[in-house]
Amino acid sequence: MSAATRARAFWVTASGRGEILPEELPALPAGWVRVRTCYSGISRGTEGLVLRGEVPSSEYQRMRAPFQDGDFPAPVKYGYISVGEVVAGPAELLGRMVYCLYPHQDCYQVPAEAVTPLPDGLPPGRAVLAANLETAVNGLWDGLPRVGDRIAVIGAGTLGCLAAWLAARIPGCRVELIDTNPRRADIAAAMGADFRSPETAAPEADLVIHASGTPAGLVTALRLAGFEATVLELSWFGAKPVTLPLGEAFHQRRLRLVSSQVGSVAAAQRPRWDHRRRLALALSLLAQPQAAALDALITDEAPFEALAAVQARLASASGDTLTQRIRYR
């Protein structure tokens, strides 16, 4: 069998353990593309839950990635951030750099409609931010910010930073990016937001976006929300129970706690938008000149061969890593 039909993929083989295993690609079907991966990205929160075996059994089907192999909790091949070059398939795609919702694998085959060509001007290495940016776009659609709003974003991870970057571009909006880690102050400035600790954040926000992934962060979100404000929950806690203070002034202030999840297009946009159009929007935003600031969110890079160790590190410790990029070439 030729080298072009051999591949290697990262699998979660047991709770807390992953391995790179060999794959064999069949003959390329008509209308499909073969992609040589250049970069993949780790969706840190979700993939950490997958590696630790913390996906609730009730969510096994809803949590499936588009090209997932295996089943939760393990063994499972999981992931959805892949950027690579089309090396076989329809002539109009040959040689194009594309984005695909594919797990961590050095070469793979999918139907041609499953890949999205990168727009001109988008560096392939930055495109690993597309999945989180798409989630942030969907979140702002759900949160419905308005011109001039005071917006608090809690959690200066990749998703929170991208939500702050988008919100800071709405005319008149003042955006605070809130985190317990003071080393995130420079990142906040690059996103166009003011950095605050939970203790120094301004109250009476018109919209609070929670993306810290911690119960304490959500408690802070409720505290900062103004009268009849919306608290938008972007975190996903998996099987972890969360206790909230829904007494005190929660009802008197008539707060709205709204969940947002990227698997469904936000209701306000759903009649006209689908997943493909939303992904194309995220990629086009990353190609804009001002998006160069977002390169600061890619704080770590490692070769594909180190992926098992990298996944274990990210799943077991908080650290300062924002976006972890995996390099295949």
PDB file of C-alpha atoms in Angstrom, residues 51-262:
ATOM      1  CA  LEU A  51     -10.067  12.689  27.595  1.00  0.00           C
ATOM      2  CA  ARG A  52     -11.120  12.509  31.245  1.00  0.00           C
ATOM      3  CA  GLY A  53     -14.228  10.473  30.377  1.00  0.00           C
ATOM      4  CA  GLU A  54     -16.555  13.175  31.710  1.00  0.00           C
ATOM      5  CA  VAL A  55     -19.048  13.365  28.843  1.00  0.00           C
ATOM      6  CA  PRO A  56     -22.458  12.580  30.416  1.00  0.00           C
ATOM      7  CA  SER A  57     -24.040   9.424  29.000  1.00  0.00           C
ATOM      8  CA  SER A  58     -27.150  11.467  28.200  1.00  0.00           C
ATOM      9  CA  GLU A  59     -25.035  13.543  25.765  1.00  0.00           C
ATOM     10  CA  TYR A  60     -23.223  10.757  23.930  1.00  0.00           C
ATOM     11  CA  GLN A  61     -25.173  11.289  20.707  1.00  0.00           C
ATOM     12  CA  ARG A  62     -25.459  15.076  20.821  1.00  0.00           C
ATOM     13  CA  MET A  63     -21.735  15.380  21.528  1.00  0.00           C
ATOM     14  CA  ARG A  64     -20.602  13.377  18.514  1.00  0.00           C
ATOM     15  CA  ALA A  65     -18.217  15.270  16.259  1.00  0.00           C
ATOM     16  CA  PRO A  66     -18.995  15.210  12.511  1.00  0.00           C
ATOM     17  CA  PHE A  67     -16.254  12.691  11.640  1.00  0.00           C
ATOM     18  CA  GLN A  68     -15.859  11.007  14.999  1.00  0.00           C
ATOM     19  CA  ASP A  69     -14.935   7.331  15.067  1.00  0.00           C
ATOM     20  CA  GLY A  70     -15.668   5.127  18.062  1.00  0.00           C
ATOM     21  CA  ASP A  71     -17.989   5.941  20.929  1.00  0.00           C
ATOM     22  CA  PHE A  72     -17.833   7.684  24.279  1.00  0.00           C
ATOM     23  CA  PRO A  73     -16.298   7.219  26.701  1.00  0.00           C
ATOM     24  CA  ALA A  74     -13.555   5.292  24.797  1.00  0.00           C
ATOM     25  CA  PRO A  75     -12.021   4.324  22.497  1.00  0.00           C
ATOM     26  CA  VAL A  76     -12.942   7.393  20.499  1.00  0.00           C
ATOM     27  CA  LYS A  77     -11.316   9.537  17.797  1.00  0.00           C
ATOM     28  CA  TYR A  78     -12.525  13.042  18.562  1.00  0.00           C
ATOM     29  CA  GLY A  79     -11.827  16.586  17.410  1.00  0.00           C
ATOM     30  CA  TYR A  80     -13.099  19.201  14.977  1.00  0.00           C
ATOM     31  CA  ILE A  81     -10.352  21.697  14.165  1.00  0.00           C
ATOM     32  CA  SER A  82      -8.266  20.686  11.153  1.00  0.00           C
ATOM     33  CA  VAL A  83      -6.490  22.783   8.523  1.00  0.00           C
ATOM     34  CA  GLY A  84      -4.750  21.159   5.584  1.00  0.00           C
ATOM     35  CA  GLU A  85      -4.028  20.979   1.871  1.00  0.00           C
ATOM     36  CA  VAL A  86      -6.165  19.080  -0.633  1.00  0.00           C
ATOM     37  CA  VAL A  87      -3.817  16.623  -2.331  1.00  0.00           C
ATOM     38  CA  ALA A  88      -6.387  14.583  -4.276  1.00  0.00           C
ATOM     39  CA  GLY A  89      -9.941  15.102  -5.445  1.00  0.00           C
ATOM     40  CA  PRO A  90     -11.859  17.530  -7.672  1.00  0.00           C
ATOM     41  CA  ALA A  91      -9.607  19.764  -9.773  1.00  0.00           C
ATOM     42  CA  GLU A  92     -11.063  23.000  -8.389  1.00  0.00           C
ATOM     43  CA  LEU A  93      -9.900  22.052  -4.868  1.00  0.00           C
ATOM     44  CA  LEU A  94      -6.490  20.552  -5.636  1.00  0.00           C
ATOM     45  CA  GLY A  95      -3.774  22.460  -3.846  1.00  0.00           C
ATOM     46  CA  ARG A  96      -6.233  24.566  -1.838  1.00  0.00           C
ATOM     47  CA  MET A  97      -5.834  25.088   1.884  1.00  0.00           C
ATOM     48  CA  VAL A  98      -9.082  24.084   3.591  1.00  0.00           C
ATOM     49  CA  TYR A  99     -10.729  23.895   6.995  1.00  0.00           C
ATOM     50  CA  CYS A 100     -12.553  20.757   8.083  1.00  0.00           C
ATOM     51  CA  LEU A 101     -14.345  19.559  11.213  1.00  0.00           C
ATOM     52  CA  TYR A 102     -12.087  16.526  11.454  1.00  0.00           C
ATOM     53  CA  PRO A 103     -10.273  14.892  14.411  1.00  0.00           C
ATOM     54  CA  HIS A 104      -6.503  14.971  14.879  1.00  0.00           C
ATOM     55  CA  GLN A 105      -5.175  12.937  11.943  1.00  0.00           C
ATOM     56  CA  ASP A 106      -2.293  13.569   9.564  1.00  0.00           C
ATOM     57  CA  CYS A 107      -4.181  12.588   6.379  1.00  0.00           C
ATOM     58  CA  TYR A 108      -7.885  11.957   5.837  1.00  0.00           C
ATOM     59  CA  GLN A 109     -10.647  11.697   3.253  1.00  0.00           C
ATOM     60  CA  VAL A 110     -14.062  13.394   3.339  1.00  0.00           C
ATOM     61  CA  PRO A 111     -16.760  14.438   0.861  1.00  0.00           C
ATOM     62  CA  ALA A 112     -15.713  17.606  -0.965  1.00  0.00           C
ATOM     63  CA  GLU A 113     -18.615  19.551   0.542  1.00  0.00           C
ATOM     64  CA  ALA A 114     -17.212  18.875   4.035  1.00  0.00           C
ATOM     65  CA  VAL A 115     -14.220  21.184   3.509  1.00  0.00           C
ATOM     66  CA  THR A 116     -14.249  24.977   3.378  1.00  0.00           C
ATOM     67  CA  PRO A 117     -11.459  26.702   1.407  1.00  0.00           C
ATOM     68  CA  LEU A 118      -9.605  29.330   3.400  1.00  0.00           C
ATOM     69  CA  PRO A 119     -10.273  32.871   2.181  1.00  0.00           C
ATOM     70  CA  ASP A 120      -7.447  34.889   0.675  1.00  0.00           C
ATOM     71  CA  GLY A 121      -5.318  36.542   3.312  1.00  0.00           C
ATOM     72  CA  LEU A 122      -5.966  34.021   6.086  1.00  0.00           C
ATOM     73  CA  PRO A 123      -2.743  32.409   7.344  1.00  0.00           C
ATOM     74  CA  PRO A 124      -3.389  28.667   7.723  1.00  0.00           C
ATOM     75  CA  GLY A 125      -1.945  28.692  11.237  1.00  0.00           C
ATOM     76  CA  ARG A 126      -4.521  31.264  12.391  1.00  0.00           C
ATOM     77  CA  ALA A 127      -7.410  29.258  10.955  1.00  0.00           C
ATOM     78  CA  VAL A 128      -7.297  26.918  13.985  1.00  0.00           C
ATOM     79  CA  LEU A 129      -9.207  29.683  15.804  1.00  0.00           C
ATOM     80  CA  ALA A 130     -12.229  29.246  13.530  1.00  0.00           C
ATOM     81  CA  ALA A 131     -14.170  26.805  15.719  1.00  0.00           C
ATOM     82  CA  ASN A 132     -13.947  29.006  18.808  1.00  0.00           C
ATOM     83  CA  LEU A 133     -14.674  32.144  16.805  1.00  0.00           C
ATOM     84  CA  GLU A 134     -17.747  30.484  15.315  1.00  0.00           C
ATOM     85  CA  THR A 135     -18.894  29.661  18.860  1.00  0.00           C
ATOM     86  CA  ALA A 136     -18.311  33.267  19.903  1.00  0.00           C
ATOM     87  CA  VAL A 137     -20.280  34.552  16.898  1.00  0.00           C
ATOM     88  CA  ASN A 138     -23.177  32.278  17.761  1.00  0.00           C
ATOM     89  CA  GLY A 139     -22.976  33.419  21.380  1.00  0.00           C
ATOM     90  CA  LEU A 140     -23.245  37.099  20.465  1.00  0.00           C
ATOM     91  CA  TRP A 141     -26.204  36.268  18.236  1.00  0.00           C
ATOM     92  CA  ASP A 142     -27.837  34.622  21.259  1.00  0.00           C
ATOM     93  CA  GLY A 143     -26.873  37.450  23.638  1.00  0.00           C
ATOM     94  CA  LEU A 144     -28.146  40.218  21.329  1.00  0.00           C
ATOM     95  CA  PRO A 145     -25.739  43.019  22.379  1.00  0.00           C
ATOM     96  CA  ARG A 146     -26.726  46.519  21.390  1.00  0.00           C
ATOM     97  CA  VAL A 147     -24.823  49.651  20.414  1.00  0.00           C
ATOM     98  CA  GLY A 148     -23.453  51.303  23.549  1.00  0.00           C
ATOM     99  CA  ASP A 149     -23.901  48.330  25.887  1.00  0.00           C
ATOM    100  CA  ARG A 150     -21.691  47.688  28.899  1.00  0.00           C
ATOM    101  CA  ILE A 151     -20.535  44.117  28.322  1.00  0.00           C
ATOM    102  CA  ALA A 152     -18.716  41.915  30.819  1.00  0.00           C
ATOM    103  CA  VAL A 153     -16.963  38.789  29.558  1.00  0.00           C
ATOM    104  CA  ILE A 154     -15.933  36.407  32.327  1.00  0.00           C
ATOM    105  CA  GLY A 155     -13.123  33.999  31.520  1.00  0.00           C
ATOM    106  CA  ALA A 156     -10.115  35.064  29.441  1.00  0.00           C
ATOM    107  CA  GLY A 157      -9.640  31.718  27.753  1.00  0.00           C
ATOM    108  CA  THR A 158      -9.719  31.525  23.966  1.00  0.00           C
ATOM    109  CA  LEU A 159     -13.517  31.606  23.728  1.00  0.00           C
ATOM    110  CA  GLY A 160     -13.888  34.489  26.167  1.00  0.00           C
ATOM    111  CA  CYS A 161     -11.160  36.475  24.419  1.00  0.00           C
ATOM    112  CA  LEU A 162     -12.819  35.985  21.028  1.00  0.00           C
ATOM    113  CA  ALA A 163     -16.209  37.014  22.412  1.00  0.00           C
ATOM    114  CA  ALA A 164     -14.589  40.133  23.866  1.00  0.00           C
ATOM    115  CA  TRP A 165     -12.849  40.882  20.557  1.00  0.00           C
ATOM    116  CA  LEU A 166     -16.159  40.725  18.699  1.00  0.00           C
ATOM    117  CA  ALA A 167     -18.065  42.729  21.314  1.00  0.00           C
ATOM    118  CA  ALA A 168     -15.405  45.458  21.421  1.00  0.00           C
ATOM    119  CA  ARG A 169     -16.084  46.156  17.745  1.00  0.00           C
ATOM    120  CA  ILE A 170     -19.713  47.098  18.341  1.00  0.00           C
ATOM    121  CA  PRO A 171     -19.874  50.930  18.313  1.00  0.00           C
ATOM    122  CA  GLY A 172     -20.054  52.502  21.740  1.00  0.00           C
ATOM    123  CA  CYS A 173     -19.693  49.257  23.694  1.00  0.00           C
ATOM    124  CA  ARG A 174     -17.407  49.169  26.706  1.00  0.00           C
ATOM    125  CA  VAL A 175     -16.095  45.661  27.225  1.00  0.00           C
ATOM    126  CA  GLU A 176     -14.447  44.284  30.342  1.00  0.00           C
ATOM    127  CA  LEU A 177     -12.627  40.960  30.164  1.00  0.00           C
ATOM    128  CA  ILE A 178     -12.611  39.438  33.639  1.00  0.00           C
ATOM    129  CA  ASP A 179     -10.272  36.726  34.870  1.00  0.00           C
ATOM    130  CA  THR A 180      -8.528  35.611  38.043  1.00  0.00           C
ATOM    131  CA  ASN A 181      -5.191  35.422  36.194  1.00  0.00           C
ATOM    132  CA  PRO A 182      -3.553  38.876  36.063  1.00  0.00           C
ATOM    133  CA  ARG A 183      -1.250  37.671  33.281  1.00  0.00           C
ATOM    134  CA  ARG A 184      -4.222  37.912  30.918  1.00  0.00           C
ATOM    135  CA  ALA A 185      -4.180  41.727  31.059  1.00  0.00           C
ATOM    136  CA  ASP A 186      -2.025  42.100  27.930  1.00  0.00           C
ATOM    137  CA  ILE A 187      -4.284  39.690  26.031  1.00  0.00           C
ATOM    138  CA  ALA A 188      -7.339  41.725  27.071  1.00  0.00           C
ATOM    139  CA  ALA A 189      -5.721  44.889  25.736  1.00  0.00           C
ATOM    140  CA  ALA A 190      -4.977  43.170  22.418  1.00  0.00           C
ATOM    141  CA  MET A 191      -8.657  42.222  22.190  1.00  0.00           C
ATOM    142  CA  GLY A 192      -9.698  45.860  22.732  1.00  0.00           C
ATOM    143  CA  ALA A 193     -11.115  45.208  26.212  1.00  0.00           C
ATOM    144  CA  ASP A 194     -10.357  46.463  29.715  1.00  0.00           C
ATOM    145  CA  PHE A 195      -8.959  43.783  32.027  1.00  0.00           C
ATOM    146  CA  ARG A 196     -10.521  43.356  35.449  1.00  0.00           C
ATOM    147  CA  SER A 197     -10.331  40.864  38.281  1.00  0.00           C
ATOM    148  CA  PRO A 198     -13.667  39.553  39.622  1.00  0.00           C
ATOM    149  CA  GLU A 199     -13.276  41.905  42.604  1.00  0.00           C
ATOM    150  CA  THR A 200     -12.720  45.054  40.522  1.00  0.00           C
ATOM    151  CA  ALA A 201     -15.197  44.402  37.683  1.00  0.00           C
ATOM    152  CA  ALA A 202     -17.874  47.024  37.152  1.00  0.00           C
ATOM    153  CA  PRO A 203     -21.437  46.086  38.190  1.00  0.00           C
ATOM    154  CA  GLU A 204     -24.650  46.805  36.298  1.00  0.00           C
ATOM    155  CA  ALA A 205     -23.590  45.275  32.995  1.00  0.00           C
ATOM    156  CA  ASP A 206     -26.147  45.201  30.194  1.00  0.00           C
ATOM    157  CA  LEU A 207     -24.861  41.819  28.989  1.00  0.00           C
ATOM    158  CA  VAL A 208     -22.658  39.329  30.808  1.00  0.00           C
ATOM    159  CA  ILE A 209     -20.995  36.570  28.799  1.00  0.00           C
ATOM    160  CA  HIS A 210     -19.719  33.700  30.927  1.00  0.00           C
ATOM    161  CA  ALA A 211     -16.939  31.556  29.482  1.00  0.00           C
ATOM    162  CA  SER A 212     -14.750  30.616  32.458  1.00  0.00           C
ATOM    163  CA  GLY A 213     -15.974  27.038  32.760  1.00  0.00           C
ATOM    164  CA  THR A 214     -16.146  27.415  36.564  1.00  0.00           C
ATOM    165  CA  PRO A 215     -19.157  27.676  38.902  1.00  0.00           C
ATOM    166  CA  ALA A 216     -17.473  30.617  40.642  1.00  0.00           C
ATOM    167  CA  GLY A 217     -17.334  32.479  37.337  1.00  0.00           C
ATOM    168  CA  LEU A 218     -21.052  32.000  36.786  1.00  0.00           C
ATOM    169  CA  VAL A 219     -21.774  33.282  40.303  1.00  0.00           C
ATOM    170  CA  THR A 220     -19.738  36.375  39.432  1.00  0.00           C
ATOM    171  CA  ALA A 221     -21.727  36.764  36.216  1.00  0.00           C
ATOM    172  CA  LEU A 222     -24.997  36.877  38.134  1.00  0.00           C
ATOM    173  CA  ARG A 223     -23.537  39.453  40.523  1.00  0.00           C
ATOM    174  CA  LEU A 224     -22.381  41.788  37.745  1.00  0.00           C
ATOM    175  CA  ALA A 225     -25.597  41.740  35.706  1.00  0.00           C
ATOM    176  CA  GLY A 226     -27.761  44.837  35.855  1.00  0.00           C
ATOM    177  CA  PHE A 227     -31.559  45.045  36.089  1.00  0.00           C
ATOM    178  CA  GLU A 228     -33.212  42.805  33.454  1.00  0.00           C
ATOM    179  CA  ALA A 229     -29.806  42.035  31.949  1.00  0.00           C
ATOM    180  CA  THR A 230     -28.899  38.808  30.174  1.00  0.00           C
ATOM    181  CA  VAL A 231     -26.303  36.379  31.471  1.00  0.00           C
ATOM    182  CA  LEU A 232     -25.167  34.291  28.517  1.00  0.00           C
ATOM    183  CA  GLU A 233     -23.658  30.912  29.414  1.00  0.00           C
ATOM    184  CA  LEU A 234     -21.010  29.774  26.923  1.00  0.00           C
ATOM    185  CA  SER A 235     -19.293  27.288  29.240  1.00  0.00           C
ATOM    186  CA  TRP A 236     -20.129  23.601  29.215  1.00  0.00           C
ATOM    187  CA  PHE A 237     -19.724  21.776  32.507  1.00  0.00           C
ATOM    188  CA  GLY A 238     -20.205  18.212  31.301  1.00  0.00           C
ATOM    189  CA  ALA A 239     -21.329  16.068  34.223  1.00  0.00           C
ATOM    190  CA  LYS A 240     -20.189  18.594  36.861  1.00  0.00           C
ATOM    191  CA  PRO A 241     -23.068  19.891  39.049  1.00  0.00           C
ATOM    192  CA  VAL A 242     -23.260  23.676  39.470  1.00  0.00           C
ATOM    193  CA  THR A 243     -24.798  25.443  42.472  1.00  0.00           C
ATOM    194  CA  LEU A 244     -26.025  29.003  41.923  1.00  0.00           C
ATOM    195  CA  PRO A 245     -27.407  31.699  44.260  1.00  0.00           C
ATOM    196  CA  LEU A 246     -30.815  32.088  42.675  1.00  0.00           C
ATOM    197  CA  GLY A 247     -32.228  33.681  45.813  1.00  0.00           C
ATOM    198  CA  GLU A 248     -31.042  37.081  47.034  1.00  0.00           C
ATOM    199  CA  ALA A 249     -31.674  39.680  44.283  1.00  0.00           C
ATOM    200  CA  PHE A 250     -31.873  37.271  41.340  1.00  0.00           C
ATOM    201  CA  HIS A 251     -35.658  37.508  40.893  1.00  0.00           C
ATOM    202  CA  GLN A 252     -35.976  41.143  41.929  1.00  0.00           C
ATOM    203  CA  ARG A 253     -33.499  42.121  39.206  1.00  0.00           C
ATOM    204  CA  ARG A 254     -35.372  39.952  36.692  1.00  0.00           C
ATOM    205  CA  LEU A 255     -32.184  38.430  35.273  1.00  0.00           C
ATOM    206  CA  ARG A 256     -32.202  36.193  32.202  1.00  0.00           C
ATOM    207  CA  LEU A 257     -29.864  33.193  32.223  1.00  0.00           C
ATOM    208  CA  VAL A 258     -29.506  32.010  28.612  1.00  0.00           C
ATOM    209  CA  SER A 259     -27.538  29.037  27.317  1.00  0.00           C
ATOM    210  CA  SER A 260     -25.726  29.132  23.988  1.00  0.00           C
ATOM    211  CA  GLN A 261     -24.284  26.157  22.152  1.00  0.00           C
ATOM    212  CA  VAL A 262     -22.674  26.099  18.732  1.00  0.00           C
TER     213      VAL A 262
END
